[in-house]
Coordinates of C-alpha atoms and ligand atoms in Angstrom, one line a residue:
M1 CA -45.6 17.8 26.2
E2 CA -44.7 14.2 25.6
V3 CA -41.4 13.9 23.7
R4 CA -41.9 11.8 20.6
T5 CA -39.0 11.3 18.2
R6 CA -38.7 9.1 15.1
F7 CA -36.1 7.4 13.1
A8 CA -37.2 7.5 9.5
P9 CA -34.8 5.6 7.3
S10 CA -35.3 4.8 3.7
P11 CA -34.8 1.2 3.0
T12 CA -31.6 1.4 0.9
G13 CA -30.2 -2.0 1.9
Y14 CA -27.4 -0.2 3.6
M15 CA -27.0 1.2 7.2
H16 CA -24.6 4.1 6.8
I17 CA -22.9 5.1 10.0
G18 CA -24.4 8.6 9.7
N19 CA -27.9 7.1 9.5
L20 CA -27.3 5.0 12.5
R21 CA -26.2 8.1 14.4
S22 CA -29.4 9.9 13.3
G23 CA -31.4 7.0 14.7
L24 CA -29.3 6.8 17.8
Y25 CA -29.7 10.5 18.7
A26 CA -33.4 10.3 18.2
Y27 CA -33.5 7.3 20.4
L28 CA -31.3 8.8 23.1
F29 CA -33.2 12.0 23.1
A30 CA -36.5 10.2 23.5
R31 CA -35.2 8.0 26.3
H32 CA -33.5 10.8 28.1
N33 CA -36.8 12.7 28.2
H34 CA -38.9 9.6 29.0
G35 CA -40.6 10.0 25.7
K36 CA -41.4 7.7 22.8
F37 CA -39.2 6.6 19.9
L38 CA -40.8 5.6 16.7
L39 CA -39.6 3.8 13.6
R40 CA -41.0 4.9 10.3
I41 CA -40.0 3.4 7.0
E42 CA -39.8 6.0 4.2
D43 CA -40.2 3.9 1.1
T44 CA -42.1 6.3 -1.2
D45 CA -39.3 6.1 -3.7
Q46 CA -40.3 2.8 -5.2
E47 CA -37.7 2.9 -7.9
R48 CA -35.1 2.5 -5.3
F49 CA -36.8 -0.6 -3.8
V50 CA -34.2 -3.0 -2.3
E51 CA -35.2 -6.5 -1.3
G52 CA -34.6 -7.2 2.4
A53 CA -33.7 -3.6 3.1
T54 CA -36.4 -3.2 5.8
D55 CA -35.2 -6.3 7.6
L56 CA -31.7 -4.9 7.6
I57 CA -33.0 -1.8 9.4
Y58 CA -34.9 -3.9 12.0
R59 CA -31.9 -6.2 12.5
T60 CA -29.4 -3.3 13.0
L61 CA -31.6 -1.5 15.5
K62 CA -32.3 -4.6 17.5
D63 CA -28.6 -5.6 17.3
V64 CA -27.6 -2.4 19.0
G65 CA -30.5 -2.4 21.5
M66 CA -32.4 0.6 20.1
N67 CA -35.9 -0.6 20.8
W68 CA -38.7 1.4 19.3
D69 CA -42.1 2.0 20.9
E70 CA -44.1 2.2 17.7
G71 CA -43.2 0.9 14.3
P72 CA -44.2 -1.2 11.4
D73 CA -43.7 -4.6 13.1
I74 CA -45.3 -3.7 16.5
G75 CA -47.9 -1.1 15.4
G76 CA -49.0 1.8 17.5
E77 CA -51.8 4.3 17.6
Y78 CA -50.6 6.3 14.6
G79 CA -49.9 3.5 12.1
P80 CA -49.3 2.3 9.5
Y81 CA -45.6 3.1 10.0
V82 CA -44.5 2.3 6.4
Q83 CA -45.1 5.2 4.1
S84 CA -46.1 3.1 1.0
E85 CA -48.9 1.7 3.2
R86 CA -50.0 5.2 3.9
K87 CA -50.2 6.2 0.3
S88 CA -53.9 7.0 0.3
M89 CA -53.6 9.4 3.3
Y90 CA -51.5 12.1 1.5
L91 CA -53.6 13.0 -1.4
P92 CA -56.6 14.5 0.6
F93 CA -54.1 16.7 2.4
A94 CA -52.6 17.9 -0.8
E95 CA -56.0 18.6 -2.2
Q96 CA -56.8 20.6 0.9
L97 CA -53.7 22.7 0.1
I98 CA -54.9 23.1 -3.5
K99 CA -58.2 24.5 -2.2
S100 CA -56.5 26.9 0.1
G101 CA -54.1 28.1 -2.6
H102 CA -50.9 26.6 -1.0
A103 CA -50.5 24.1 -3.7
Y104 CA -51.4 23.5 -7.4
R105 CA -51.5 20.8 -10.0
C106 CA -48.7 20.9 -12.5
F107 CA -49.1 19.3 -15.9
C108 CA -45.7 20.2 -17.3
T109 CA -44.0 17.3 -19.0
K110 CA -40.5 16.1 -18.3
E111 CA -39.5 17.4 -21.8
E112 CA -41.0 20.8 -21.2
L113 CA -39.2 21.1 -17.9
E114 CA -35.9 20.0 -19.5
E115 CA -36.2 22.6 -22.2
R116 CA -36.8 25.3 -19.7
R117 CA -34.0 24.0 -17.5
A118 CA -31.6 24.1 -20.5
A119 CA -32.7 27.6 -21.4
A120 CA -32.1 28.8 -17.9
A121 CA -28.7 27.2 -17.9
A122 CA -27.9 29.0 -21.2
R123 CA -28.8 32.3 -19.5
G124 CA -26.5 31.3 -16.6
E125 CA -29.3 30.9 -14.2
T126 CA -30.3 27.9 -12.0
F127 CA -33.7 26.6 -12.9
K128 CA -36.5 27.0 -10.4
Y129 CA -39.9 25.9 -11.4
D130 CA -41.5 29.0 -12.9
K131 CA -45.1 28.5 -11.5
H132 CA -46.3 28.0 -15.1
C133 CA -49.2 25.8 -14.1
L134 CA -50.2 28.0 -11.2
H135 CA -51.6 30.4 -13.8
L136 CA -53.8 27.9 -15.6
S137 CA -57.5 28.7 -15.5
E138 CA -60.1 26.5 -13.9
D139 CA -61.3 25.4 -17.4
E140 CA -57.8 24.7 -18.6
I141 CA -57.2 22.5 -15.5
Q142 CA -60.4 20.7 -15.9
A143 CA -59.8 20.0 -19.6
R144 CA -56.4 18.4 -18.7
L145 CA -58.0 16.4 -15.9
D146 CA -60.7 15.2 -18.2
A147 CA -58.2 14.2 -20.9
G148 CA -56.3 12.2 -18.2
V149 CA -53.1 14.3 -18.5
P150 CA -50.7 13.1 -15.8
Y151 CA -49.9 15.7 -13.2
V152 CA -47.9 16.3 -10.0
I153 CA -49.0 18.6 -7.1
R154 CA -46.6 21.3 -6.2
Q155 CA -46.2 23.5 -3.2
N156 CA -47.0 27.2 -3.9
V157 CA -44.2 29.0 -2.0
P158 CA -44.4 32.8 -1.7
T159 CA -42.0 34.7 -3.9
E160 CA -41.4 37.5 -1.5
G161 CA -40.6 37.9 2.2
T162 CA -38.6 35.6 4.4
T163 CA -39.3 32.5 6.5
S164 CA -37.6 31.8 9.8
F165 CA -37.4 29.0 12.2
T166 CA -35.4 28.0 15.2
D167 CA -33.3 24.9 15.3
M168 CA -32.3 23.7 18.8
V169 CA -28.6 23.3 17.7
F170 CA -28.2 26.0 15.0
G171 CA -30.5 28.7 16.4
T172 CA -32.5 30.9 14.2
I173 CA -32.3 30.3 10.5
T174 CA -33.9 32.7 8.0
V175 CA -34.3 32.2 4.3
N176 CA -35.6 34.4 1.5
N177 CA -38.8 32.9 0.1
S178 CA -37.5 33.7 -3.3
D179 CA -34.8 31.1 -2.8
L180 CA -37.3 28.4 -2.2
D181 CA -38.8 26.4 -5.1
D182 CA -42.2 25.0 -5.7
S183 CA -41.4 21.4 -4.7
I184 CA -43.4 18.5 -5.8
L185 CA -45.6 17.2 -3.0
I186 CA -47.3 14.4 -4.8
K187 CA -45.7 12.6 -7.7
A188 CA -47.5 11.5 -10.9
D189 CA -47.8 8.0 -9.5
G190 CA -49.7 9.4 -6.6
M191 CA -46.9 8.8 -4.1
P192 CA -45.9 11.7 -1.9
T193 CA -42.3 13.0 -2.0
Y194 CA -40.2 13.2 1.1
N195 CA -41.0 16.9 1.1
F196 CA -44.6 16.3 1.8
A197 CA -44.7 12.9 3.5
N198 CA -42.3 14.0 6.3
V199 CA -44.6 16.9 7.2
V200 CA -47.9 15.0 7.1
D201 CA -46.5 12.0 8.9
D202 CA -44.6 13.9 11.6
H203 CA -47.8 15.8 12.3
L204 CA -50.1 12.7 12.3
M205 CA -47.6 10.8 14.4
K206 CA -47.4 13.6 16.9
I207 CA -43.6 14.0 16.5
S208 CA -42.5 16.6 19.0
H209 CA -38.9 16.8 18.0
V210 CA -37.7 16.2 14.4
M211 CA -34.1 15.0 14.4
R212 CA -32.4 14.5 11.1
G213 CA -29.4 15.3 9.0
M214 CA -28.4 18.8 8.2
E215 CA -29.1 18.3 4.5
Y216 CA -32.7 19.0 5.4
L217 CA -31.9 22.3 7.2
S218 CA -32.4 24.5 4.1
S219 CA -35.7 22.8 3.2
T220 CA -37.2 23.2 6.6
P221 CA -38.7 26.6 6.0
K222 CA -40.6 25.1 3.1
Y223 CA -41.9 22.4 5.5
N224 CA -42.9 25.1 8.0
L225 CA -44.9 26.9 5.3
L226 CA -46.8 23.6 4.9
Y227 CA -47.4 23.3 8.7
E228 CA -48.7 26.9 8.7
A229 CA -50.9 26.3 5.7
F230 CA -52.6 23.4 7.5
G231 CA -52.6 25.3 10.8
W232 CA -50.6 22.6 12.5
E233 CA -48.2 23.1 15.3
I234 CA -44.6 23.2 14.1
P235 CA -42.3 20.6 15.8
H236 CA -39.0 21.4 17.4
Y237 CA -36.1 20.8 15.1
I238 CA -32.7 19.3 15.8
H239 CA -30.5 19.0 12.8
M240 CA -27.3 17.1 12.9
T241 CA -24.0 17.9 11.2
P242 CA -22.6 15.4 8.7
I243 CA -20.0 12.9 9.5
M244 CA -16.8 13.6 7.5
R245 CA -14.0 11.4 6.4
D246 CA -11.7 14.4 6.4
A247 CA -12.2 18.2 6.4
Q248 CA -13.5 18.1 2.8
H249 CA -15.2 14.8 2.3
K250 CA -18.3 13.3 3.8
L251 CA -17.9 9.7 5.0
S252 CA -19.5 8.0 2.0
K253 CA -20.6 4.6 0.9
R254 CA -18.1 4.8 -1.9
D255 CA -15.2 4.9 0.5
G256 CA -16.4 1.4 1.5
D257 CA -16.0 2.3 5.1
A258 CA -19.3 3.7 6.1
S259 CA -21.6 0.8 6.8
Y260 CA -22.4 -0.5 10.2
A261 CA -22.5 -4.1 8.9
D262 CA -19.1 -3.8 7.4
F263 CA -17.6 -2.7 10.7
V264 CA -19.4 -5.6 12.5
D265 CA -18.1 -8.0 9.9
K266 CA -14.6 -6.8 10.5
G267 CA -14.8 -7.6 14.1
Y268 CA -15.9 -4.4 15.8
L269 CA -18.2 -4.8 18.8
K270 CA -21.6 -3.2 18.4
E271 CA -21.3 -1.7 21.9
A272 CA -18.0 0.0 20.8
L273 CA -19.6 1.2 17.5
V274 CA -22.6 2.7 19.3
N275 CA -20.4 4.3 21.8
Y276 CA -18.1 5.8 19.2
V277 CA -20.9 6.9 16.9
A278 CA -22.6 8.6 19.8
L279 CA -19.6 10.8 20.3
L280 CA -19.5 11.9 16.7
G281 CA -21.2 15.2 17.0
W282 CA -22.1 15.1 20.7
N283 CA -20.0 15.3 23.8
P284 CA -21.0 14.8 27.4
G285 CA -19.4 18.0 28.7
D286 CA -16.8 16.1 30.7
D287 CA -14.0 13.8 29.6
R288 CA -15.8 10.5 29.8
E289 CA -15.5 8.5 26.7
I290 CA -16.8 5.0 27.5
F291 CA -20.6 4.8 27.6
S292 CA -23.0 1.9 27.5
L293 CA -26.3 2.5 25.7
S294 CA -28.1 3.1 29.0
E295 CA -25.4 5.5 30.2
L296 CA -25.8 7.4 26.9
C297 CA -29.6 7.6 27.5
E298 CA -28.9 9.1 30.8
A299 CA -26.2 11.6 29.6
F300 CA -27.5 12.6 26.2
D301 CA -28.5 16.3 25.9
V302 CA -29.0 18.6 23.0
S303 CA -26.7 21.2 24.6
G304 CA -23.8 18.8 23.9
M305 CA -24.5 18.5 20.2
S306 CA -22.0 20.1 17.9
K307 CA -22.5 22.7 15.3
S308 CA -19.5 21.6 13.3
P309 CA -19.1 18.4 11.3
A310 CA -17.7 15.4 13.1
I311 CA -14.6 13.7 11.7
F312 CA -14.7 10.0 11.7
D313 CA -11.5 8.8 13.1
P314 CA -11.0 5.0 12.4
E315 CA -8.0 4.9 14.8
K316 CA -10.1 6.3 17.6
L317 CA -12.8 3.8 16.9
T318 CA -10.3 1.0 16.9
W319 CA -8.9 2.2 20.2
M320 CA -12.4 2.2 21.7
N321 CA -13.0 -1.2 20.3
A322 CA -9.9 -2.5 22.1
Q323 CA -11.2 -1.1 25.4
Y324 CA -14.4 -3.0 24.9
I325 CA -12.6 -6.2 23.9
M326 CA -10.3 -6.0 27.0
A327 CA -13.4 -5.7 29.2
L328 CA -15.0 -8.9 27.9
S329 CA -15.2 -12.0 30.0
K330 CA -13.2 -15.0 28.8
E331 CA -16.3 -16.6 27.5
E332 CA -17.5 -13.6 25.6
F333 CA -14.1 -13.0 24.1
T334 CA -14.0 -16.6 22.9
R335 CA -17.5 -16.4 21.5
H336 CA -16.6 -13.3 19.4
A337 CA -13.2 -14.7 18.5
M338 CA -14.3 -18.1 17.4
P339 CA -15.3 -17.3 13.8
W340 CA -11.8 -15.8 13.5
Y341 CA -10.2 -18.8 15.1
E342 CA -12.0 -20.9 12.5
K343 CA -10.8 -18.7 9.7
A344 CA -7.2 -19.0 11.1
G345 CA -7.5 -22.7 11.5
I346 CA -6.9 -22.7 15.2
A347 CA -10.4 -23.4 16.5
H348 CA -9.3 -26.7 17.9
M349 CA -6.6 -25.1 20.1
D350 CA -6.9 -24.4 23.8
T351 CA -9.2 -21.4 24.0
D352 CA -8.2 -20.4 27.5
I353 CA -4.6 -19.9 26.4
L354 CA -5.7 -18.2 23.2
C355 CA -7.8 -15.8 25.2
R356 CA -5.0 -15.2 27.6
I357 CA -2.5 -14.3 24.8
L358 CA -4.8 -12.4 22.5
Q359 CA -7.4 -10.5 24.5
Q360 CA -5.1 -7.7 25.6
R361 CA -3.6 -7.3 22.1
V362 CA -6.5 -7.6 19.7
R363 CA -8.0 -4.3 18.8
V364 CA -10.3 -5.6 16.1
F365 CA -11.2 -9.3 15.8
N366 CA -10.1 -9.4 12.2
E367 CA -6.5 -8.9 13.4
I368 CA -6.5 -12.5 14.8
P369 CA -5.6 -14.5 11.7
D370 CA -2.5 -12.5 11.0
M371 CA -1.5 -12.5 14.7
V372 CA -1.6 -16.2 14.9
D373 CA -0.6 -17.3 11.4
F374 CA 2.6 -18.9 12.9
L375 CA 0.5 -21.3 14.9
T376 CA -0.7 -23.2 11.8
K377 CA 2.3 -22.8 9.6
L378 CA 5.9 -22.3 10.4
D379 CA 7.7 -20.1 7.9
E380 CA 10.8 -22.3 7.7
G381 CA 12.7 -19.7 5.8
Y382 CA 12.9 -17.4 8.8
D383 CA 16.2 -15.7 9.4
A384 CA 18.5 -17.4 12.0
A385 CA 19.6 -14.0 13.1
L386 CA 16.4 -13.9 15.1
F387 CA 18.0 -16.2 17.6
T388 CA 20.4 -13.4 18.6
N389 CA 18.8 -11.1 21.2
K390 CA 20.8 -8.7 23.4
K391 CA 18.2 -8.4 26.1
S392 CA 17.9 -12.2 26.5
K393 CA 21.7 -12.6 26.2
T394 CA 21.4 -15.0 23.3
D395 CA 23.4 -15.4 20.2
S396 CA 23.5 -18.3 17.7
L397 CA 25.9 -20.3 19.8
V398 CA 23.9 -19.9 23.0
S399 CA 20.7 -20.7 21.1
K400 CA 22.2 -23.8 19.6
N401 CA 23.2 -25.1 23.1
V402 CA 19.8 -24.3 24.5
L403 CA 17.9 -26.1 21.8
G404 CA 20.4 -29.0 21.9
M405 CA 19.7 -29.3 25.6
V406 CA 16.0 -28.7 25.6
I407 CA 15.0 -31.1 22.7
P408 CA 15.8 -34.4 24.4
V409 CA 14.3 -33.3 27.7
L410 CA 11.0 -32.3 26.2
E411 CA 11.0 -35.3 24.0
A412 CA 11.1 -37.5 27.1
L413 CA 8.3 -35.8 28.9
P414 CA 5.5 -38.2 29.7
N415 CA 2.7 -35.5 29.4
W416 CA 2.2 -32.3 27.6
N417 CA 0.6 -29.6 29.7
E418 CA 1.4 -26.0 30.7
E419 CA 2.5 -26.8 34.3
L420 CA 4.8 -29.5 33.3
L421 CA 6.3 -27.6 30.4
H422 CA 6.7 -24.5 32.6
D423 CA 8.4 -26.4 35.4
T424 CA 10.6 -28.3 33.0
L425 CA 11.9 -25.3 31.1
I426 CA 12.3 -23.0 34.2
G427 CA 13.8 -25.9 36.1
M428 CA 16.4 -26.3 33.4
A429 CA 17.3 -22.7 33.3
A430 CA 17.8 -22.7 37.1
E431 CA 19.9 -25.8 37.0
K432 CA 22.2 -24.3 34.4
G433 CA 22.3 -20.9 36.2
M434 CA 20.8 -19.3 33.1
K435 CA 18.3 -16.4 33.0
N436 CA 14.9 -17.7 32.1
G437 CA 14.9 -15.4 29.1
T438 CA 18.1 -16.9 27.8
L439 CA 16.5 -20.3 27.6
L440 CA 13.0 -19.2 26.6
W441 CA 14.0 -16.9 23.7
P442 CA 15.6 -19.5 21.4
V443 CA 12.8 -21.9 22.2
R444 CA 10.1 -19.4 21.3
I445 CA 11.9 -18.3 18.1
A446 CA 12.2 -21.9 17.0
M447 CA 8.5 -22.5 17.8
A448 CA 7.2 -19.5 16.0
G449 CA 9.8 -18.5 13.4
K450 CA 9.2 -14.9 14.2
A451 CA 10.3 -12.4 16.8
V452 CA 7.0 -10.9 17.8
T453 CA 4.3 -13.3 18.9
P454 CA 1.3 -13.2 21.2
G455 CA 2.2 -15.4 24.1
G456 CA 5.4 -17.0 25.3
A457 CA 7.2 -20.2 24.6
I458 CA 5.2 -22.2 27.1
E459 CA 1.8 -21.1 25.8
I460 CA 2.9 -21.5 22.2
G461 CA 4.2 -25.0 23.0
I462 CA 0.9 -26.1 24.4
L463 CA -1.1 -24.6 21.5
L464 CA 1.1 -26.4 19.0
G465 CA 1.1 -29.7 20.8
K466 CA 4.1 -31.9 21.4
D467 CA 4.7 -33.3 18.0
E468 CA 4.7 -29.9 16.2
T469 CA 6.7 -28.3 18.9
M470 CA 9.4 -31.0 18.6
R471 CA 9.4 -30.7 14.9
R472 CA 9.9 -27.0 15.0
L473 CA 12.6 -27.1 17.7
K474 CA 14.6 -29.5 15.5
I475 CA 14.3 -27.2 12.5
G476 CA 15.6 -24.4 14.7
L477 CA 18.5 -26.4 15.8
E478 CA 19.4 -27.4 12.3
K479 CA 19.4 -23.8 11.2
L480 CA 22.0 -23.1 13.9
Q481 CA 24.4 -25.9 12.9
Ligands
LIG501 N1 -35.9 9.1 4.9 C1 -35.0 10.2 5.1 C2 -33.6 9.8 5.0 O1 -33.4 8.6 5.1 C3 -35.3 10.7 6.6 C4 -35.0 12.1 6.9 C5 -35.7 12.4 8.2 O2 -35.3 11.9 9.2 O3 -36.7 13.2 8.1 O4 -32.8 10.6 4.8

C-alpha cells in the first residue's frame, strides 16, 4: 500500500502552531514511509473566507520546507485540491446515500430547530436532531422539492448498537450510535460540510492515513459509517493530542502566542520552530533534541506519538532557538540580525564585531535592540557607583585615574581600529603594572553607562567610533570628579 497523507487546512488567514504541527506530522509520516504528501484546501465555509489566506498556507509550508506532492498549485491525479472547486462532486454521493437510506433531506427551518432546541434545553436535555424529516413520505418530500423549499442533507445514523474503530495512537475507540447525531452532509447552499467532504475527498484522493487533531476523534465513527455505506475502504487514523498552554488551557489564538508568523516576526528561526513543534507530541525514543527537517523525516514514527496533550513551553522553544542561532555562520547570523540592527539604529556598525558579541547571547532576534541600546544612546544619568567593582579592583578613585590617563592617549591615536585600541589599552595596563581588568572596567563603564554589555571595552570602542568614545569617556571622568 502506498502511504498517502494530506494536510487539509482551512484558510483562516492564520497558521496556528497546532495546525502547523498537524501538517508537519502528516508530512513526516509520508516522507518516512516514502509516500505522498498532499495539500488540500478546505474552504467550504464560505462565510469565513479570508483574503490571502491560501497564500499564507503556501508560504508557511514552503518557508519551512514541507513540500507537497499534489496540491492546488501543482495539481495531481486527484484534483482539484480546493474543496470549493470540487463543489459539484459531493452532491451525487449524497444522493447515492439518500437512495441507500443512509441519508435524507431535511427541510426543517432554522426557527423550527431553534424551537426544538429550546424545548430540549427546558427539559434539561441536549438537543440532537430528532430525525423529523426522515419520516416524511415520498409525496411530502416531492411537494417540498416542487415548491422549492430549501433543504439540507443529513446523515442517517443508526440509533442502536455501537461503532468501533482503531486509531494508531489511541487504540480501539467504541461509541454508542445513540450518542451520534444526524450531521448535515450538504448545506442548503449545496456546499458539503467538513463531515462529508473529508470522507469523500479522503477516499477520492486515496488517502491511506488520516492524520488530524483529536477534536475529530469522536466524530470518526460517523465518518466510518459513511465509508461503510459507500462500501469504501476505511483509512488508517492517527489523531493528535492538542497543544496546551498549561494543564487546563489549549494554546489559543486569543493568547496571541500561537501563530507561526508571530514567532517568525519575533525572531525565531523557522528551523528551530519546526524542530520544537515536532517534539510537541512526539519523541524519538532517545534523548536527541536537535533535528533538521530531513532528520525528522528519518526518525518520525507513530510509536513515538504521545497520548497525552503536549504543553507548549516558550522557554524551551527559546532555548532551542538559541542553539540554532549559535550554530549559524557569521553571514547567516548577520542576515537574520540585520532587520533588528536597523530597528536598533546600529546597521552601519561593524557587523563582524556585532556578530562576535551577540551571536552567543541572543536567544531570539528581537532581544537585540534592548541588548545594544547603549550603542546608540548613552544614558548619562547612570550611577557612578558602577565604576566600583571588586573583581576588577576598581573604585571611584582608581577609575578616575584610569580615565584621566586613558583619555589623552586615545585622543592622540592616529587610527581607530581594534588592533591598535587593544594594543594601546593593554600596553598601558602593563606599563602601569595594572591588571587588564582594572583598566578596562572603568573604560567600558564610561563607554556604555551600564554594567552588563555584550562585548568588552575594545569592541564597544570600535562600534562607537572614536568621537563618540571620547565624548563618553569624558562624561565618565566628569562624573568621578
Ligand atoms: N479543515 C480541517 C481543519 O482545519 C482539517 C481537519 C482534517 O485534517 O481532517 O481543522
